[in-house]
Coordinates of C-alpha atoms in Angstrom, one line a residue:
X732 CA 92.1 -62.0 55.0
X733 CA 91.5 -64.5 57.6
X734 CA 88.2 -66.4 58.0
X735 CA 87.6 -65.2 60.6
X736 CA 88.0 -61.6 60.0
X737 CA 85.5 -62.5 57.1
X738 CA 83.3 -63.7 59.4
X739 CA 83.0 -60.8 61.6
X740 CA 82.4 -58.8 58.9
X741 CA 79.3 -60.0 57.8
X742 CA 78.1 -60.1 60.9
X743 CA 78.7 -56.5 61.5
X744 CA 77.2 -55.8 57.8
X745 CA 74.5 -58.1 58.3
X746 CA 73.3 -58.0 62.0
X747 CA 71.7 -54.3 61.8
X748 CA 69.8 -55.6 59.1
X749 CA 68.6 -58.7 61.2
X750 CA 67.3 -56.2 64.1
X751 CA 65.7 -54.2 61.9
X752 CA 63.9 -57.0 60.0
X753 CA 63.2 -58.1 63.4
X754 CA 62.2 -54.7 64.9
X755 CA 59.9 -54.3 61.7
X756 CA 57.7 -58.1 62.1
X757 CA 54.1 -57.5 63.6
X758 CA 53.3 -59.4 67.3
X759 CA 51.4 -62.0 64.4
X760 CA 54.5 -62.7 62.5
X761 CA 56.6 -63.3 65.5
X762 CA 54.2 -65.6 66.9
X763 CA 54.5 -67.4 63.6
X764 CA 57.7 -67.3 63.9
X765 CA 58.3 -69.0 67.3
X766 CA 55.3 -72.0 66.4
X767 CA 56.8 -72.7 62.9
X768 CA 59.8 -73.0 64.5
X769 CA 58.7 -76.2 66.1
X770 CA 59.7 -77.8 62.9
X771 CA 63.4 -77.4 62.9
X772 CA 63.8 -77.2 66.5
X773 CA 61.6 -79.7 67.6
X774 CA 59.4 -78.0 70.0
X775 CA 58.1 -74.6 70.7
X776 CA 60.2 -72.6 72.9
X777 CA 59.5 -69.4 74.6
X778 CA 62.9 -67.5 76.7
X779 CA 64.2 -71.0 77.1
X780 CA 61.0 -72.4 78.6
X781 CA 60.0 -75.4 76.3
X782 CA 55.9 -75.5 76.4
X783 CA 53.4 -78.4 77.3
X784 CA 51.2 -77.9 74.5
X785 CA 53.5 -79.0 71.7
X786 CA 50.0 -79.9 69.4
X787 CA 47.1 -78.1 70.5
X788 CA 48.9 -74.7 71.3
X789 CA 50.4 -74.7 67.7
X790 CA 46.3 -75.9 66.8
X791 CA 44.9 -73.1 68.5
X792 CA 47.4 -70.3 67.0
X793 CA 47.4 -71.8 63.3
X794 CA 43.8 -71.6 63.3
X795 CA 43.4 -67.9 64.7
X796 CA 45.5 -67.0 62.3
X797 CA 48.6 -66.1 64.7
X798 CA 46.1 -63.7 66.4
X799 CA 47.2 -62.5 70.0
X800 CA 44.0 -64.3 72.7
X801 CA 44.8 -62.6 76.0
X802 CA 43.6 -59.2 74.9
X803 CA 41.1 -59.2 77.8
X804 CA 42.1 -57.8 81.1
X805 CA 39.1 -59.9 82.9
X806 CA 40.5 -63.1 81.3
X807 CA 44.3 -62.3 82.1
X808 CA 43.6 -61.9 85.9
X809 CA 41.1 -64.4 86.2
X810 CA 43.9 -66.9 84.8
X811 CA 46.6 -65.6 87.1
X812 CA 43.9 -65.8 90.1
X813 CA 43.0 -69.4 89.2
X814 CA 46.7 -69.8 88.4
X815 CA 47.6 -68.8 92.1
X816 CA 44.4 -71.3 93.7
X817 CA 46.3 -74.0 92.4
X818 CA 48.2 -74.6 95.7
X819 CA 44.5 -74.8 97.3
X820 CA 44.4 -78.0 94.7
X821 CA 47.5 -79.8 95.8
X822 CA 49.6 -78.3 92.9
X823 CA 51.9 -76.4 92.4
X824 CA 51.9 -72.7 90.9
X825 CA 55.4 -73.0 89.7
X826 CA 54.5 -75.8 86.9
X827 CA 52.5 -72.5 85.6
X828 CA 54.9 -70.3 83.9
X829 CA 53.6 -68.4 87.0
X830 CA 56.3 -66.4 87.8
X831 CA 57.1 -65.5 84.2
X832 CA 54.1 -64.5 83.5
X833 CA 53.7 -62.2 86.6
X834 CA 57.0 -60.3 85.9
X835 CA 55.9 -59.3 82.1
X836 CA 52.3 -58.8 83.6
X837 CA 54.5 -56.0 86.1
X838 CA 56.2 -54.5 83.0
X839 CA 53.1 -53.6 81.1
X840 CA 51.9 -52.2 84.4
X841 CA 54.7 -49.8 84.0
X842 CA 55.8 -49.6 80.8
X843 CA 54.7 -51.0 76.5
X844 CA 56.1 -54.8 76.3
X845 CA 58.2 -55.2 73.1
X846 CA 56.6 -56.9 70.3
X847 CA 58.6 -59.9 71.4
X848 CA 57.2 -59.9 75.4
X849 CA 54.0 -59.6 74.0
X850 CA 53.6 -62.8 71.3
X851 CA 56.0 -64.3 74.8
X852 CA 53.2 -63.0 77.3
X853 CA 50.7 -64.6 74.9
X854 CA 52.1 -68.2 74.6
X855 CA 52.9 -68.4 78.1
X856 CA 49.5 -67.6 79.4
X857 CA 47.7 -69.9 76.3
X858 CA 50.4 -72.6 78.0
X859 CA 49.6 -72.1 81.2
X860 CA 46.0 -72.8 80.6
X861 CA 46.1 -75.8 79.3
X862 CA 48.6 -77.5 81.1
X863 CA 46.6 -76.5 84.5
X864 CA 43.5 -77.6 82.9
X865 CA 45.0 -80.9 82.1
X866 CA 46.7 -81.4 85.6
X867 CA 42.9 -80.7 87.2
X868 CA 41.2 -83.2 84.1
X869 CA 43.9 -86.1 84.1
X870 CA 46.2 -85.3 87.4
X871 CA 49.8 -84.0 86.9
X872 CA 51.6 -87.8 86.7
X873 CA 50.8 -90.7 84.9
X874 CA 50.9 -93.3 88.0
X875 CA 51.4 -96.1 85.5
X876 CA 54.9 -94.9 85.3
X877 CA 55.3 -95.0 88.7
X878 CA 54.3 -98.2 89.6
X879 CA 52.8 -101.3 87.7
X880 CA 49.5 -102.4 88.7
X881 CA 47.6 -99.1 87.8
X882 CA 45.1 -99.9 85.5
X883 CA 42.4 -97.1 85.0
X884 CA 42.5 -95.4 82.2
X885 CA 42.9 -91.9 82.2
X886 CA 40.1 -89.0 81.8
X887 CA 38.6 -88.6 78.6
X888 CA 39.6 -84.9 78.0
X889 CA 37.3 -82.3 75.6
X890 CA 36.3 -83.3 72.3
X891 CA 37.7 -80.2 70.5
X892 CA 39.9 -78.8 73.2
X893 CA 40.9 -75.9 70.2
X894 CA 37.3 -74.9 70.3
X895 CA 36.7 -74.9 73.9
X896 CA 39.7 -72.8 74.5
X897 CA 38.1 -70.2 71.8
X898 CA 35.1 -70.1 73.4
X899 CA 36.4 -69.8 76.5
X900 CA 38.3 -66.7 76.2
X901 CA 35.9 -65.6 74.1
X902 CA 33.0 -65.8 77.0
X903 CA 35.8 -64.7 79.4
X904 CA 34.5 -68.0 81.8
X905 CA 38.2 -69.2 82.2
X906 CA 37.2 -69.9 86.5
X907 CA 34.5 -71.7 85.6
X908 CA 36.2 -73.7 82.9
X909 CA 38.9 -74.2 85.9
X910 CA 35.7 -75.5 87.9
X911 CA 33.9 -78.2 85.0
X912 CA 37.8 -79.9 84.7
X913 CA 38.1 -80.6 88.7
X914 CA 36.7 -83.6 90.2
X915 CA 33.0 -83.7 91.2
X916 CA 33.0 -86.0 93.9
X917 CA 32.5 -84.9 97.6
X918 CA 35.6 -86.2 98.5
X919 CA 37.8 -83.9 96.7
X920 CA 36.6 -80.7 97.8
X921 CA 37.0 -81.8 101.6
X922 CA 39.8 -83.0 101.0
X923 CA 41.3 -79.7 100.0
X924 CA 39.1 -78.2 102.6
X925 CA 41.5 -80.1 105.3
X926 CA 44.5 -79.6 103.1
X927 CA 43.3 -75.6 103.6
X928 CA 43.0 -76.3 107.8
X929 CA 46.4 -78.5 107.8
X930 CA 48.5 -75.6 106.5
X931 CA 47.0 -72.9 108.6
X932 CA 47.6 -75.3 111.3
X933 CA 51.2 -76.1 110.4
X934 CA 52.4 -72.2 109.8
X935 CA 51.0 -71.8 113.8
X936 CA 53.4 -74.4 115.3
X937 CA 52.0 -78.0 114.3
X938 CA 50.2 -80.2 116.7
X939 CA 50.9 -80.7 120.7
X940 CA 53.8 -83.8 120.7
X941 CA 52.7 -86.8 122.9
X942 CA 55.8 -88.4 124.8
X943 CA 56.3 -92.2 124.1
X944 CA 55.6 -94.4 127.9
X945 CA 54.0 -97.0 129.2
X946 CA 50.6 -98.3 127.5
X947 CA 47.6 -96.2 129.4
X948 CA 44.2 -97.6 129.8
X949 CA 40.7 -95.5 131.2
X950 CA 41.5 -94.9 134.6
X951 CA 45.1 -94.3 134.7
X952 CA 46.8 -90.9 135.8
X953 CA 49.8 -90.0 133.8
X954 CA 51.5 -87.2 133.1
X955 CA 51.0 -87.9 129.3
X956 CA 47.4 -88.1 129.8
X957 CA 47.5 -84.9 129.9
X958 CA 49.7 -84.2 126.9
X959 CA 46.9 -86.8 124.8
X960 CA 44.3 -84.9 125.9
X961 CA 45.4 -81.5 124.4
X962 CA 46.6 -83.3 121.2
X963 CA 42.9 -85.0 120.8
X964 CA 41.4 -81.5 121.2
X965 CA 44.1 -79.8 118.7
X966 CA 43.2 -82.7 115.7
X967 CA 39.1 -82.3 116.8
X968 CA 38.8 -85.6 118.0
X969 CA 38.0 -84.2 121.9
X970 CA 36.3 -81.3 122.4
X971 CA 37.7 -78.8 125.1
X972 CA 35.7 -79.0 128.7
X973 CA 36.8 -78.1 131.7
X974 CA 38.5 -81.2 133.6
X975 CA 39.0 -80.8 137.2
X976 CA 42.4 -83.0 136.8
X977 CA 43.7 -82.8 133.3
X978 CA 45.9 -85.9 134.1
X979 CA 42.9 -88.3 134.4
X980 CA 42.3 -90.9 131.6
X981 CA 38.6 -90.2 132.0
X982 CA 35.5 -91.5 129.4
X983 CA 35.3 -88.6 127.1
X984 CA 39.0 -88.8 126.8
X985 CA 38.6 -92.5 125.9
X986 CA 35.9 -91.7 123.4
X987 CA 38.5 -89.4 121.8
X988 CA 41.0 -92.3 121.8
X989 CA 39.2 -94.2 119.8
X990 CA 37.7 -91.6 117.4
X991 CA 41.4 -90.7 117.1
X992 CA 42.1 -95.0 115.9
X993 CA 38.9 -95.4 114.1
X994 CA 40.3 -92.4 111.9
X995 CA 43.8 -94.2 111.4
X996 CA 42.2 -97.4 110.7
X997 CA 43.9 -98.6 114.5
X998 CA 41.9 -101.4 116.9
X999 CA 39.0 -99.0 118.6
X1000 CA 40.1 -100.3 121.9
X1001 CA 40.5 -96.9 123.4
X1002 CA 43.9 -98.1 125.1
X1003 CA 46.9 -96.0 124.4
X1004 CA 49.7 -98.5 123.3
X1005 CA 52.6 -98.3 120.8
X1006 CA 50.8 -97.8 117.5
X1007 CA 48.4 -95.3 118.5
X1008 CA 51.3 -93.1 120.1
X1009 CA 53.0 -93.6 116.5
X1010 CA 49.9 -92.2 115.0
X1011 CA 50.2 -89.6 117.1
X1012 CA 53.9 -88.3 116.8
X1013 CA 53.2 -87.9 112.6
X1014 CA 53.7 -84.5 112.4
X1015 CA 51.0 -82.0 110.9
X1016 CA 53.7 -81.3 107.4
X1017 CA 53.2 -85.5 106.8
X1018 CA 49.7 -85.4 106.8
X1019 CA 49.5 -82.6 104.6
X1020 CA 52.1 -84.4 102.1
X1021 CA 49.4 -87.6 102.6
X1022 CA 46.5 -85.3 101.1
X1023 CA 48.7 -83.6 98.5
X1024 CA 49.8 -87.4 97.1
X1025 CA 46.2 -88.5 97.4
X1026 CA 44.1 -85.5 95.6
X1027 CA 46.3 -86.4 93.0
X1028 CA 45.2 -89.9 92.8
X1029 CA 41.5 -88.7 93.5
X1030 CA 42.3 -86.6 90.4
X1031 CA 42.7 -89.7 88.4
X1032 CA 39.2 -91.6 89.8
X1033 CA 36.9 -88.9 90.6
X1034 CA 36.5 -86.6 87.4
X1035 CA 33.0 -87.6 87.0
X1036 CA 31.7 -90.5 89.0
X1037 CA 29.4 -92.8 87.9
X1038 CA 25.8 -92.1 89.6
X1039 CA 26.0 -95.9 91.2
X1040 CA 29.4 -97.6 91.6
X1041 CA 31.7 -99.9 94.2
X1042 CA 34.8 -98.6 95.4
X1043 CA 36.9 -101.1 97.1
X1044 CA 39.9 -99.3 98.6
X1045 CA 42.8 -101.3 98.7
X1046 CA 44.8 -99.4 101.6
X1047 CA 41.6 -98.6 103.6
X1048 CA 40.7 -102.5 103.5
X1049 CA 37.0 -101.4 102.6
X1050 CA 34.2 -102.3 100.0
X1051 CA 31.9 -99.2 99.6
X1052 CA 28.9 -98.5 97.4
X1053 CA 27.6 -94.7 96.2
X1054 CA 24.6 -94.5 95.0
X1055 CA 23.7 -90.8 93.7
X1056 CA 27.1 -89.6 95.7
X1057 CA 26.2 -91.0 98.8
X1058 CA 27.5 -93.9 100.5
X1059 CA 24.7 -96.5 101.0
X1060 CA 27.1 -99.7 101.5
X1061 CA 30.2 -100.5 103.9
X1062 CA 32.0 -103.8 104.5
X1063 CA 35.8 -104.1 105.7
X1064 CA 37.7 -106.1 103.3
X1065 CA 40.7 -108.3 103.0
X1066 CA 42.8 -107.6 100.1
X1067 CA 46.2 -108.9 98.5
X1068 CA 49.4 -109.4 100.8
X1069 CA 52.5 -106.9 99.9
X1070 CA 54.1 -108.7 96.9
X1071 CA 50.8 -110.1 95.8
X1072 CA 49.4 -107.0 95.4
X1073 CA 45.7 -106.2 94.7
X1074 CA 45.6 -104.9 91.0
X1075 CA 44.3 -101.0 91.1
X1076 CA 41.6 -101.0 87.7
X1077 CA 38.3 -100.1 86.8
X1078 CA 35.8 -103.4 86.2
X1079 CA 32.6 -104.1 85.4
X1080 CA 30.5 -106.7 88.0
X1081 CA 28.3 -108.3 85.9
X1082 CA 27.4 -111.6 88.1
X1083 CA 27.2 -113.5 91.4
X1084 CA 28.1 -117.4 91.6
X1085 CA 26.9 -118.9 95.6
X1086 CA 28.1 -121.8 96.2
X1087 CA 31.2 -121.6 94.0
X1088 CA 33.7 -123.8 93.1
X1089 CA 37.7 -122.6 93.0
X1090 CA 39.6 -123.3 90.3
X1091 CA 43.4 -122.8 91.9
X1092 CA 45.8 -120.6 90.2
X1093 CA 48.6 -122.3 88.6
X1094 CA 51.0 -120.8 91.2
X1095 CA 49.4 -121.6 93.8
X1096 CA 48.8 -125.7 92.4
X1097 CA 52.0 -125.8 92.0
X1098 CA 53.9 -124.3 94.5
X1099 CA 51.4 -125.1 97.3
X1100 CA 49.4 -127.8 96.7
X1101 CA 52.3 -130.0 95.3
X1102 CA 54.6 -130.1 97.8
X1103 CA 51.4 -130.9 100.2
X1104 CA 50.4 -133.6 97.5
X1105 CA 54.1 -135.2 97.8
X1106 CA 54.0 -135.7 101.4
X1107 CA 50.4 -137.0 101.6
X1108 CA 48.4 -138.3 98.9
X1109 CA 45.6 -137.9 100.7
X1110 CA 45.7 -134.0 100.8
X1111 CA 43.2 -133.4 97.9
X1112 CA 40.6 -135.7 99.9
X1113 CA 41.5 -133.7 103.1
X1114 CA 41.2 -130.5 101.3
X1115 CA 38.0 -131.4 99.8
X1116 CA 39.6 -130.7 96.1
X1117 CA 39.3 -133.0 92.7
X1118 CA 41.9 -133.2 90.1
X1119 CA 41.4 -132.8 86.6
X1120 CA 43.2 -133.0 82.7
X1121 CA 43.5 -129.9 81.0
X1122 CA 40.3 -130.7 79.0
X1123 CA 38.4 -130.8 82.6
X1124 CA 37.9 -134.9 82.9
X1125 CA 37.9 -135.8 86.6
X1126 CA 40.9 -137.9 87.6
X1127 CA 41.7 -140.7 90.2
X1128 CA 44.3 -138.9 92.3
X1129 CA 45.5 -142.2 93.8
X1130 CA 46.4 -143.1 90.2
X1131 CA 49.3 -140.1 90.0
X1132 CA 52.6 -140.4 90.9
X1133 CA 53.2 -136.9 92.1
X1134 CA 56.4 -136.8 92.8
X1135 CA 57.3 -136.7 89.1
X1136 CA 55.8 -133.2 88.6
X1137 CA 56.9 -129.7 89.7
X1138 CA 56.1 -126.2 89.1
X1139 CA 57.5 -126.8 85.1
X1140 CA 55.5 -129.8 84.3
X1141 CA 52.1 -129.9 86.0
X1142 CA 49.6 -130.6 83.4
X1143 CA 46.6 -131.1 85.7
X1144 CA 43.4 -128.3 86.9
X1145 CA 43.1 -128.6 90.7
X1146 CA 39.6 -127.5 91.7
X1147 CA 38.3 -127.5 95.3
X1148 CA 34.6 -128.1 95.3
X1149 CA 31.6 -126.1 97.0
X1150 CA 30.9 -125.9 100.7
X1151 CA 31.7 -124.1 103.7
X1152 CA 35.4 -125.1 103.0
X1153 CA 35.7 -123.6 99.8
X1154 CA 38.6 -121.3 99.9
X1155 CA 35.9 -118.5 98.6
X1156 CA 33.2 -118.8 100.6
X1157 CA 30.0 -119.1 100.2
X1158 CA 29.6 -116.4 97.4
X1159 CA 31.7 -114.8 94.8
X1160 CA 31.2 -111.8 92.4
X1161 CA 32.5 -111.4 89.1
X1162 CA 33.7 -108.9 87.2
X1163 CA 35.6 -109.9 84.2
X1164 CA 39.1 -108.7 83.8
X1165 CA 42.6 -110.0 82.8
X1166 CA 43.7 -110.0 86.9
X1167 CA 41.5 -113.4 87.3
X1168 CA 40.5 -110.9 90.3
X1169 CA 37.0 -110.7 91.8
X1170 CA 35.5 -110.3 94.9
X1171 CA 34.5 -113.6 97.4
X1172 CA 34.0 -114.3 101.1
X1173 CA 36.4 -116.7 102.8
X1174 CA 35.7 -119.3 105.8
X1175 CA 38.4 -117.3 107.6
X1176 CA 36.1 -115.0 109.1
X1177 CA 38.4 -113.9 112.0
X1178 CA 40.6 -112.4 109.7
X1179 CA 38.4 -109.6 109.3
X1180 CA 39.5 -108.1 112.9
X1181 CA 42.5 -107.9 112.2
X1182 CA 44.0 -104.4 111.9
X1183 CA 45.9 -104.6 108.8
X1184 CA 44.4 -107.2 106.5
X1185 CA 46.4 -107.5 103.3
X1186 CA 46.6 -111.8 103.3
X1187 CA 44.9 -112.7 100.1
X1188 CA 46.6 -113.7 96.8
X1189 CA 45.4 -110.2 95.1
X1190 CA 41.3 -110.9 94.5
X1191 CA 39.1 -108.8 97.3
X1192 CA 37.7 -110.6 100.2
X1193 CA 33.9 -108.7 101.4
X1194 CA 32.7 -109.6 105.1
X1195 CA 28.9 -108.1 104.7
X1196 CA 28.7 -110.8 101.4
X1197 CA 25.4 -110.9 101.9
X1198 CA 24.5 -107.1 102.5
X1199 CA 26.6 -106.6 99.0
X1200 CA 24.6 -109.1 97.2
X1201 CA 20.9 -107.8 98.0
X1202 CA 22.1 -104.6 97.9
X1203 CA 22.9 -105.3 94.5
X1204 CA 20.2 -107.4 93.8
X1205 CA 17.4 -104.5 95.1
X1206 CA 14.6 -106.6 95.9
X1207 CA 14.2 -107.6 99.1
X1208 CA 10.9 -109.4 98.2
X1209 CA 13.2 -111.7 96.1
X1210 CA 16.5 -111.4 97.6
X1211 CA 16.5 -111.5 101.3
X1212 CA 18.3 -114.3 103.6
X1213 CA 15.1 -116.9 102.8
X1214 CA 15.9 -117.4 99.0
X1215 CA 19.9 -117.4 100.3
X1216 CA 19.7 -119.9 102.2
X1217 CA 17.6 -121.8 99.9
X1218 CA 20.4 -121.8 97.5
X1219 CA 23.4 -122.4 100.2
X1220 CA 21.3 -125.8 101.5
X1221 CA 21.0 -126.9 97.8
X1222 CA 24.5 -127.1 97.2
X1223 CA 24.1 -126.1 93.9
X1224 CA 26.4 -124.0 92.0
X1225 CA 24.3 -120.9 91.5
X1226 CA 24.9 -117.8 89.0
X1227 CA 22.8 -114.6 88.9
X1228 CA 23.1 -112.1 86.8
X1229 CA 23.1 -108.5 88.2
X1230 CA 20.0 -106.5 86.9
X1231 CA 22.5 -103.5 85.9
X1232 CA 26.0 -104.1 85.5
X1233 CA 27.7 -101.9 88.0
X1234 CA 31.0 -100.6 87.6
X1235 CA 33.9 -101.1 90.1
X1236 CA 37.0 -99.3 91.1
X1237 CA 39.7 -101.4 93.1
X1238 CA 41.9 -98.0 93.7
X1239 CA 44.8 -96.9 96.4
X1240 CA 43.8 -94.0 98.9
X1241 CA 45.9 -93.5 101.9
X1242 CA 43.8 -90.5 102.8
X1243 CA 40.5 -89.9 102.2
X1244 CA 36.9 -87.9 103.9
X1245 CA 33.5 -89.8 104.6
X1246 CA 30.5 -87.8 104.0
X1247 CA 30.1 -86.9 107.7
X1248 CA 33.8 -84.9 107.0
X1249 CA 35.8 -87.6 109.3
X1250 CA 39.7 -87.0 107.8
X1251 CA 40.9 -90.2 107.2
X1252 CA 44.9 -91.7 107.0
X1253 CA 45.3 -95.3 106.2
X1254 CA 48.9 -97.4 106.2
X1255 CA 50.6 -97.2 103.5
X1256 CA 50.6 -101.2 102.7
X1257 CA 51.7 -101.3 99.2
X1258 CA 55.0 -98.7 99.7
X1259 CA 53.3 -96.7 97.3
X1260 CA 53.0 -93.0 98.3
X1261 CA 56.8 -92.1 98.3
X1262 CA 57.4 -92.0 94.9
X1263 CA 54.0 -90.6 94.3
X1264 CA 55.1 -87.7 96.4
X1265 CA 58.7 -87.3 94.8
X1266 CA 57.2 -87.1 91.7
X1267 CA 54.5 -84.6 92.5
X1268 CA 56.9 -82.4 94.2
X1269 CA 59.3 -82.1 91.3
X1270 CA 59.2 -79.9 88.4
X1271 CA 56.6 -80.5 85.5
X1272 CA 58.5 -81.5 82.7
X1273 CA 57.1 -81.8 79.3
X1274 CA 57.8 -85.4 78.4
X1275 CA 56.6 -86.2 74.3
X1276 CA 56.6 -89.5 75.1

């Protein structure tokens, strides 16, 4: 006989066996089954779907003793409810086992699941939860693997996430659960509140299109005028009144033009040139793919706030302080140039230097200063800088021959020294980190009107440096402008220590809400929120890794 007639007949002895032992297991034993199977197979797998949870899932079912947990009706709609809201979050449904889980949901309504639907039903909707959860606690990608320079660690998550999940079920408080894991920070929820008002908006047509023309200023009468003025009413930055001539680039409609720039971070000129009509042709479905990208990223800050921190946004080019969730500090920034990025982390400003010194980086010693040095010896003079050894004794400059060094062999500290030429200002605060990045003024004040100000070498530069420092100080018997200027006419290099370390968040939002509910789109400087987006959008895949 051939093998593989022998073959086929075992399997026609053996398979009715195999059903029946099958058809004979309790809903327990095959949900034993399909965990312990994670040992020769690698993961646990439920009709082809491989699960998130490949520890705690297995956790949570070893310890029940392979016990079904969606027994309760209230606790299987409230998932699938909360399961659904998840597009009100930025997320997607479809990560979920949504659909899945619907379609056996529909069977029961109709007809007894098999064993095997049930333990299936069970794992699905165990998965489910915690995967959501997760996505709401730590955000659904890990940005570090998107793009260097992300450096805030992630959200601690529950302490005994098997227990929680018990007791969860158990108190059938799976929505509220939903609710503790979201971010509590203002931001977030109006955020999704204009995420919510974008969509409605989009399924009824997007907004008015404004043609592109000549630049208009108040005053002018246009036939675009009138085509800006009924796209400043459909985005809320007008308010509808009756106009006798529509086509009149009156005051109110010049009001609107620059509440329309202030909100997209443009020169509040109120004239319409180039890049506000650019501003203005971004269609409704970008904007809503700008608050998707960022909730996630707010997801990753904003889990629970600190009661008192500083934000500095690096694409909003702003330095903020919240105090008990409110704003009570505001100054534009400069930040790092594309290619010397700013550093997105979480510090902790312990100190303020005035009158500091500048130690320059190595790069820039060496790829700035030295060629300058080459061509006049007299630079360092010029530049008011000292040089030093690498044990910090102060040189003679006029004694080195710098034209035998370069960017491989510079053995020497360049420092500039303190005074309104200092390359920091007048003030610098510090908060330790492995970026050498910290927060400073800068003699180039002008800078700061610029409209896009990304021109440092990576560390943060504050123009209200002295509204920071006293409102970090808090005593304006102590600290006011008196005891500053006391210190800036001394020349001395001065440190003072903070009376509560704060912490700081250098972070990446290219849309965000004040607390008066002003939506908020910011350049994307740092070419970061396409492959944000891209990855957001795709498929949740389980990565072990």
């Amino acid at each position: 006989m051939s093998t593989f007639k022998q073959v086929l007949l075992l399997l026609i002895f053996f398979l009715p066996v195999v059903l029946l032992h099958a058809q004979d297991l309790s809903v327990e034993e095959i949900l034993e089954d399909k965990i312990l199977a994670k040992e020769t197979q690698g993961t646990v797998i439920v009709e082809g779907i491989e699960l998130f949870s490949q520890v705690e899932l297995p956790k949570f079912y070893t310890n029940r003793e392979f016990e079904l947990a969606w027994t309760s009706h209230k606790n299987r709609r409230d998932l699938i409810e909360s399961l659904e809201s998840s597009y009100d979050e930025g997320l997607s449904p479809e990560d979920y086992h949504l659909d899945r889980i619907r379609k056996l949901m529909a069977k029961s309504d109709k007809a007894k699941l098999s064993k095997t639907e049930t333990a299936d039903l069970d794992l699905l909707m165990t998965d489910a939860l915690i995967l959501y959860a997760s996505h709401l606690l730590e955000g659904k990608l890990e940005q570090s693997e998107i793009r260097k320079n992300w450096d805030v660690e992630r959200n601690a998550g529950p302490s005994n996430p098997d227990s929680l999940l018990t007791i969860t079920l158990h108190n059938q408080n799976i929505k509220q659960v939903f609710e503790d894991f979201k971010p509590h920070h203002y931001m977030y929820d109006l955020m999704k509140f204009h995420l919510k008002r974008l969509r409605k908006e989009s399924a009824q047509g997007g907004w008015p299109w404004v043609s592109d023309g000549e630049v208009l200023k108040p005053g002018d009468t246009a036939g675009r005028v009138a085509e800006i003025r009924k796209y400043l009413i459909a985005v809320g930055d007008l308010k509808e009144s009756l106009v006798e001539n529509k086509n009149i680039f009156d005051k109110d409609l010049e009001q609107g033009v620059k509440k329309f720039q202030w909100r997209h971070k443009l020169t509040q000129d109120g004239v319409i040139g180039k890049g506000t009509v650019e501003q203005m042709q971004v269609p409704v479905e970008d904007r809503i793919d700008m608050l998707l990208l960022n909730l996630e990223r707010t997801r990753w800050i904003f889990h629970q706030p600190d009661e008192d921190f500083l934000l500095v946004n690096i694409a909003g080019f702003h330095v903020k302080r919240f105090t008990n969730r409110k704003e009570v500090f505001n100054s534009r920034a400069i930040v790092g140039k594309y290619h010397k990025e700013s550093p997105i982390f979480k510090g902790v400003m312990e100190y303020i230097v005035i009158n500091p010194t500048w130690i320059l980086p190595y790069s820039i010693a060496t790829h700035e200063t030295l060629p300058n040095l080459k061509k006049d010896p007299g630079y360092l003079e010029e530049k008011h800088m000292e040089v030093m050894d690498n044990k910090g004794k102060l040189l003679n400059p006029s004694s080195i021959d710098w034209n035998q060094y370069s960017s491989g062999n510079f053995p020497f500290i360049i420092r500039q020294k303190a005074g309104p030429w200092n390359a920091l200002g007048e003030v610098k605060f510090i908060f330790p980190n492995k970026y050498a990045v910290y927060l400073h003024d800068t003699p180039s004040r002008g800078l700061y009107n610029q409209q896009d100000r990304a021109f440092s070498h990576g560390c943060i530069r504050t123009e209200d440096k002295w509204g920071l420092l006293m409102s970090l100080m808090n005593d304006p018997e102590v600290w006011n402008m008196e005891k500053i200027n006391e210190i800036l006419e001394s020349g001395e290099t001065t440190k003072i220590y903070l009376p509560k370390p704060i912490n700081i968040y250098l972070i990446y939002l290219t849309a965000a809400v004040d607390q008066d509910n002003n939506l908020m789109f910011m350049k994307d400087v740092y070419k970061r929120d396409d492959a944000v987006l891209k990855a957001l959008k795709a498929p949740f895949t389980f990565n072990e890794g």
